[in-house]
GROMACS .gro file of C-alpha atoms in nm:
model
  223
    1UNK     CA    1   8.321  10.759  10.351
    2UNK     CA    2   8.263  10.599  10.046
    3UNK     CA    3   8.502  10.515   9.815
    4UNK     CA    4   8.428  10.457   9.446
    5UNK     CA    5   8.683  10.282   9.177
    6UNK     CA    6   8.621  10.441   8.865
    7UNK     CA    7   8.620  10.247   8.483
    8UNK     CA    8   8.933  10.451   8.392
    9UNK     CA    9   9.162  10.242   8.642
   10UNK     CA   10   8.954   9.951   8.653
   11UNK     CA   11   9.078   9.917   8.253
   12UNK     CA   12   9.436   9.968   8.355
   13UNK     CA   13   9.389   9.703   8.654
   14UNK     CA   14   9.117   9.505   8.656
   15UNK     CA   15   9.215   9.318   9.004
   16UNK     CA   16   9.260   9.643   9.209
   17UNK     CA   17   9.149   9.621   9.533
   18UNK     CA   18   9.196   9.885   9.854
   19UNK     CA   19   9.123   9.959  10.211
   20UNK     CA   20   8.987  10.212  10.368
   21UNK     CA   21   9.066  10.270  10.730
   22UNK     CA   22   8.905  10.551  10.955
   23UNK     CA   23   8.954  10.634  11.300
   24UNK     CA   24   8.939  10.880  11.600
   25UNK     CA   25   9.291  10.983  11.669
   26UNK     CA   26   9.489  11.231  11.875
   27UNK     CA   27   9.824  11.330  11.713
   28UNK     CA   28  10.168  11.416  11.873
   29UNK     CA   29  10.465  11.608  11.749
   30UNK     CA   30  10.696  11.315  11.768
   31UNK     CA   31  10.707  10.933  11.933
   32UNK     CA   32  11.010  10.770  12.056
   33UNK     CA   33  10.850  10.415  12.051
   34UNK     CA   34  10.695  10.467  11.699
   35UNK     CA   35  11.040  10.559  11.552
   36UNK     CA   36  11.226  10.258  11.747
   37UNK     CA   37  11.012  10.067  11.513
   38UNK     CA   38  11.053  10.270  11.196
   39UNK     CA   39  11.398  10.204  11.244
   40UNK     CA   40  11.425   9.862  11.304
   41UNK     CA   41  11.242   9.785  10.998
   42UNK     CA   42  11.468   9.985  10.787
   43UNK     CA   43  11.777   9.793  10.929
   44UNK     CA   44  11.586   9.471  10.823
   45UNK     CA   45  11.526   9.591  10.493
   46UNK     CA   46  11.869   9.741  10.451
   47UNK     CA   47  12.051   9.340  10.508
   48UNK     CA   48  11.765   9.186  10.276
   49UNK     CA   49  11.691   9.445   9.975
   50UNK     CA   50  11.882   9.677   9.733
   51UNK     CA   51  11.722   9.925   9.549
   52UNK     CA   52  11.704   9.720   9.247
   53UNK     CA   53  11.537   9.404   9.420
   54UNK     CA   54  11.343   9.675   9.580
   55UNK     CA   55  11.158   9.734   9.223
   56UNK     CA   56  11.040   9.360   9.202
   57UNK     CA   57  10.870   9.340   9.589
   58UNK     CA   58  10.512   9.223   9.414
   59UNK     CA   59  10.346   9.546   9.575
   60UNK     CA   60  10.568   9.767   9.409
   61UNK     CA   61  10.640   9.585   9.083
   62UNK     CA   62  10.247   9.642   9.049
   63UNK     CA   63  10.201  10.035   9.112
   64UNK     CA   64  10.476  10.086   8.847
   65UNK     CA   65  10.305   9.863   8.595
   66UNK     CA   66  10.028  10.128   8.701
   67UNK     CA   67  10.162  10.396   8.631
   68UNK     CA   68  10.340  10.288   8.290
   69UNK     CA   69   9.995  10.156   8.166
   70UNK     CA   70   9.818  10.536   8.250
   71UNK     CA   71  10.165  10.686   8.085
   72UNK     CA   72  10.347  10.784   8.385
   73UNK     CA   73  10.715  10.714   8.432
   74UNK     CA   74  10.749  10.533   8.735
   75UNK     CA   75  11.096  10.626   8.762
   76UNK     CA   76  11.087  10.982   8.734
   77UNK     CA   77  10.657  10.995   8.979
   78UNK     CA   78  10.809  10.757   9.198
   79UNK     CA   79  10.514  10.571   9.435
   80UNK     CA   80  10.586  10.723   9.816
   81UNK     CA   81  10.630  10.339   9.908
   82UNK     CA   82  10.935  10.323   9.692
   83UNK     CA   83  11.053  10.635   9.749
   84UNK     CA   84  11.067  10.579  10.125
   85UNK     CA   85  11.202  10.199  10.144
   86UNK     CA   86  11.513  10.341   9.843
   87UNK     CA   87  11.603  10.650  10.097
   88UNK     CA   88  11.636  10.379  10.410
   89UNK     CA   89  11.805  10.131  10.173
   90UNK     CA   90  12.094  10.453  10.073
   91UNK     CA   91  12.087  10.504  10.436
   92UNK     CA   92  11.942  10.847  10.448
   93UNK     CA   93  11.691  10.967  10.752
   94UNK     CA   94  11.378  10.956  10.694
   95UNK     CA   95  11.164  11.277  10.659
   96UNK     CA   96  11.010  11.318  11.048
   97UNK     CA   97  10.693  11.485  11.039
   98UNK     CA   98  10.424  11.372  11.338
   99UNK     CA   99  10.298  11.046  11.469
  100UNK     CA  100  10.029  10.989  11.255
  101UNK     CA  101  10.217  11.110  10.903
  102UNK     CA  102  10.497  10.881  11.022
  103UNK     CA  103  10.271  10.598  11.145
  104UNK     CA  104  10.091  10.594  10.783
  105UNK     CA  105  10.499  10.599  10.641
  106UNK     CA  106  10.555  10.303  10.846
  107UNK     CA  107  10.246  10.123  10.755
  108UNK     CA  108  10.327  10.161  10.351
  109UNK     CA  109  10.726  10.076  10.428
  110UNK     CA  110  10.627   9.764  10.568
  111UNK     CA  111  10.435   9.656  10.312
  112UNK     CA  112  10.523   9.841   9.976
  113UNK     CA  113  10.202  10.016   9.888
  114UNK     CA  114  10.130  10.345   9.884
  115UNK     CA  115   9.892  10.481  10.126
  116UNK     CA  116   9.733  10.786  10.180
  117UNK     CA  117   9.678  10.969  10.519
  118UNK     CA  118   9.441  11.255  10.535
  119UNK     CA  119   9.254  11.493  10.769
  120UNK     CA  120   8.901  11.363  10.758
  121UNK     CA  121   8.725  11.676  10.816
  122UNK     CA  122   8.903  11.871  10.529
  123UNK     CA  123   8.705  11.655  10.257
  124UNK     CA  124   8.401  11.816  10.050
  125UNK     CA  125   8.132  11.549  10.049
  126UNK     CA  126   8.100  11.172  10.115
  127UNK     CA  127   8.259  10.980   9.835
  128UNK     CA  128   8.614  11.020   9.680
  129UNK     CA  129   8.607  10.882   9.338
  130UNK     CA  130   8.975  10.705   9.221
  131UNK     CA  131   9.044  10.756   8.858
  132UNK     CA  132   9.361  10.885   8.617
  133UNK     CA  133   9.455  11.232   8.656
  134UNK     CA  134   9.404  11.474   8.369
  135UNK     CA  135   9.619  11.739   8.149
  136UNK     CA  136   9.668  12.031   8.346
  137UNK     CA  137   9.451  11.950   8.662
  138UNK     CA  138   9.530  12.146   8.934
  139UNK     CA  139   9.726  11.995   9.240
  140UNK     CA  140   9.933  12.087   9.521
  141UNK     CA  141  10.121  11.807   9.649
  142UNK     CA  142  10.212  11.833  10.010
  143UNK     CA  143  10.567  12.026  10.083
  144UNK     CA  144  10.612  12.026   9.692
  145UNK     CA  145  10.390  12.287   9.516
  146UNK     CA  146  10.210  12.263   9.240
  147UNK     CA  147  10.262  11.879   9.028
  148UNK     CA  148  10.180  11.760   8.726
  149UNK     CA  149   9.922  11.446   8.784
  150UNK     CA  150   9.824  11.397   8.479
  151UNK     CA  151   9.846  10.985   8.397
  152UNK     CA  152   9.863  10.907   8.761
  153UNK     CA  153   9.620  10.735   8.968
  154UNK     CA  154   9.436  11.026   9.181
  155UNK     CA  155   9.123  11.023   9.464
  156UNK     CA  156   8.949  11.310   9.429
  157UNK     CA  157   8.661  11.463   9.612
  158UNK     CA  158   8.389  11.687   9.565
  159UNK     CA  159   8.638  11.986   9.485
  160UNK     CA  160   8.920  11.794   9.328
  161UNK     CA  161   9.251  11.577   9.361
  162UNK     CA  162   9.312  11.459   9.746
  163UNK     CA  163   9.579  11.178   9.671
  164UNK     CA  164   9.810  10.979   9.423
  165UNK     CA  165  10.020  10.768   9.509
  166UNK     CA  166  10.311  10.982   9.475
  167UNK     CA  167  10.193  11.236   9.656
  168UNK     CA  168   9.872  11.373   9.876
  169UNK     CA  169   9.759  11.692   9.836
  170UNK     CA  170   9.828  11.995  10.077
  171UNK     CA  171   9.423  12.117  10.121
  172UNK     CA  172   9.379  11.802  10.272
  173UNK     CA  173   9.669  11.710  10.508
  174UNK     CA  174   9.688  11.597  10.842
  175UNK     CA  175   9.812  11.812  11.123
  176UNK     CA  176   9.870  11.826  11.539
  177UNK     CA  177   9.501  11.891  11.506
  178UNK     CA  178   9.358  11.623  11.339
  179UNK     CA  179   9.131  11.420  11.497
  180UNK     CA  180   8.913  11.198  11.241
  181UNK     CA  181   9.181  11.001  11.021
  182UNK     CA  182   9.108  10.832  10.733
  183UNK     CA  183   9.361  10.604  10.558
  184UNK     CA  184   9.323  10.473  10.234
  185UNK     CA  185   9.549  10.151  10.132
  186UNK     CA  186   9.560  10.069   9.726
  187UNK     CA  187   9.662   9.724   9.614
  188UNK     CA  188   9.744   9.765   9.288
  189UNK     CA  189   9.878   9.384   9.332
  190UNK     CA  190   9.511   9.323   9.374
  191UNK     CA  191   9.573   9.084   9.692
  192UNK     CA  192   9.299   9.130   9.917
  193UNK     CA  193   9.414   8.970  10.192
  194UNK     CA  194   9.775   9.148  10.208
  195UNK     CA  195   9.595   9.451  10.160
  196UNK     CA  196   9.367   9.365  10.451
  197UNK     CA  197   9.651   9.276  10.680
  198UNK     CA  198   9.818   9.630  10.590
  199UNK     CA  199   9.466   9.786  10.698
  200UNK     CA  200   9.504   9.599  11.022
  201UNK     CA  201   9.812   9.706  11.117
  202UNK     CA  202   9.730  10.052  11.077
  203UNK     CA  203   9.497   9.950  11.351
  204UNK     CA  204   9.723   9.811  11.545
  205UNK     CA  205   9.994  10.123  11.522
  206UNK     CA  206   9.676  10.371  11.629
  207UNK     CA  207   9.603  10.179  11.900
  208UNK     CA  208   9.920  10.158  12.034
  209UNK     CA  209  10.065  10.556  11.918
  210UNK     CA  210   9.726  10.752  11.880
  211UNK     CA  211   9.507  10.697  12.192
  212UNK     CA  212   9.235  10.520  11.925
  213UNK     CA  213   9.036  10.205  11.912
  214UNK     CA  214   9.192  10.153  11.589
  215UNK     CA  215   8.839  10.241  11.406
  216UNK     CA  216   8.690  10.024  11.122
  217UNK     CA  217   8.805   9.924  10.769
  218UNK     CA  218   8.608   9.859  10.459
  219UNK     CA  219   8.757   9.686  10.052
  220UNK     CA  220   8.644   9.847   9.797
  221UNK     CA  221   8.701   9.743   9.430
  222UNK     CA  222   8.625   9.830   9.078
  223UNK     CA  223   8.264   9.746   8.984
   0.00000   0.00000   0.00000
């Protein structure tokens, strides 16, 4: 797949740089292993972060100077990285959904960007195109309806919006029967080699949870 960086966030963060991960997978309702792992993490967070210092972890601190800078209030359109490390750190469960939506949760908890999981198959055409959403473009976020995306970051395919960082969209989601993953990191910190590290340990979690060979990752940047 190829993944272009549009002008419109390129002006809003000129050092943006992502990852793009995809793989052969087999999915499973649930894994005991995977969530041992989940939840050690969240313990370790939960003795070194509050949900204030949360806000300045460098990954984090840059998607909400993001989303401020395309007019979104980062406060109100939290990123899904944020919004998952803040319900560990009030010590609420974490939403349980299948291996590979809770892999990709893992994966953005343990590093603080927000990353998007989706069914490979369900795209229309070859290249998803990151830019700024617009006023009143349609998009059903997954489990919430229909949200307003308008000033936030947004991949979109041939048809239309497939993922912002708050939320991906339902046409596109993974299920038990998804079988071609693709993963898409964005380092809105703009540190390639963080980033990089994030896209191999994605890897690392598919080979050991998904019955994969962990696939191949390519950066991608603005022009």
């Amino acid at each position: 797949m190829k993944v272009v960086v549009t002008n419109e966030i390129a002006q809003v963060c000129p050092n943006f740089v992502g990852a793009c991960v995809e793989a052969e997978v087999e999915n499973s309702p649930y894994c005991e292993a995977l969530w041992a792992e989940i939840e050690m993490l969240c313990e370790r967070f939960r003795r070194e972060l509050t949900t204030e210092s949360l806000k300045e972890m460098e990954s984090i601190a840059a998607t909400r100077r993001v989303y401020r800078a395309c007019g979104k209030d980062p406060s109100r359109y939290r990123p899904a990285s944020e919004a998952l490390i803040r319900r560990a750190l009030q010590g609420k469960e974490l939403y349980q959904r299948d291996t590979l939506v809770d892999l990709v949760n893992l994966a953005s908890i343990a590093f603080g960007y927000s990353i998007g999981g989706f069914d490979a198959d369900k795209f229309v055409g070859d290249t998803l195109t990151l830019g700024i959403g617009q006023e009143n473009e349609p998009y059903e976020g997954i489990g919430r309806g229909l949200i307003n995306i308008h000033g936030l970051p947004v991949y979109r395919d041939a048809l239309g919006g497939v993922g912002t960082p708050t939320s991906d969209n339902e046409r596109t989601k993974i299920t038990l029967q998804t079988r071609r993953l693709l993963v898409l990191i964005n380092g809105y910190d703009g540190n390639e080699q963080r980033v990089c590290q994030n896209a191999e340990y994605i890897q690392l979690l598919l080979r050991k949870y998904c019955q994969s060979d962990g696939g191949r990752y390519h950066v991608y940047r603005g022009e």
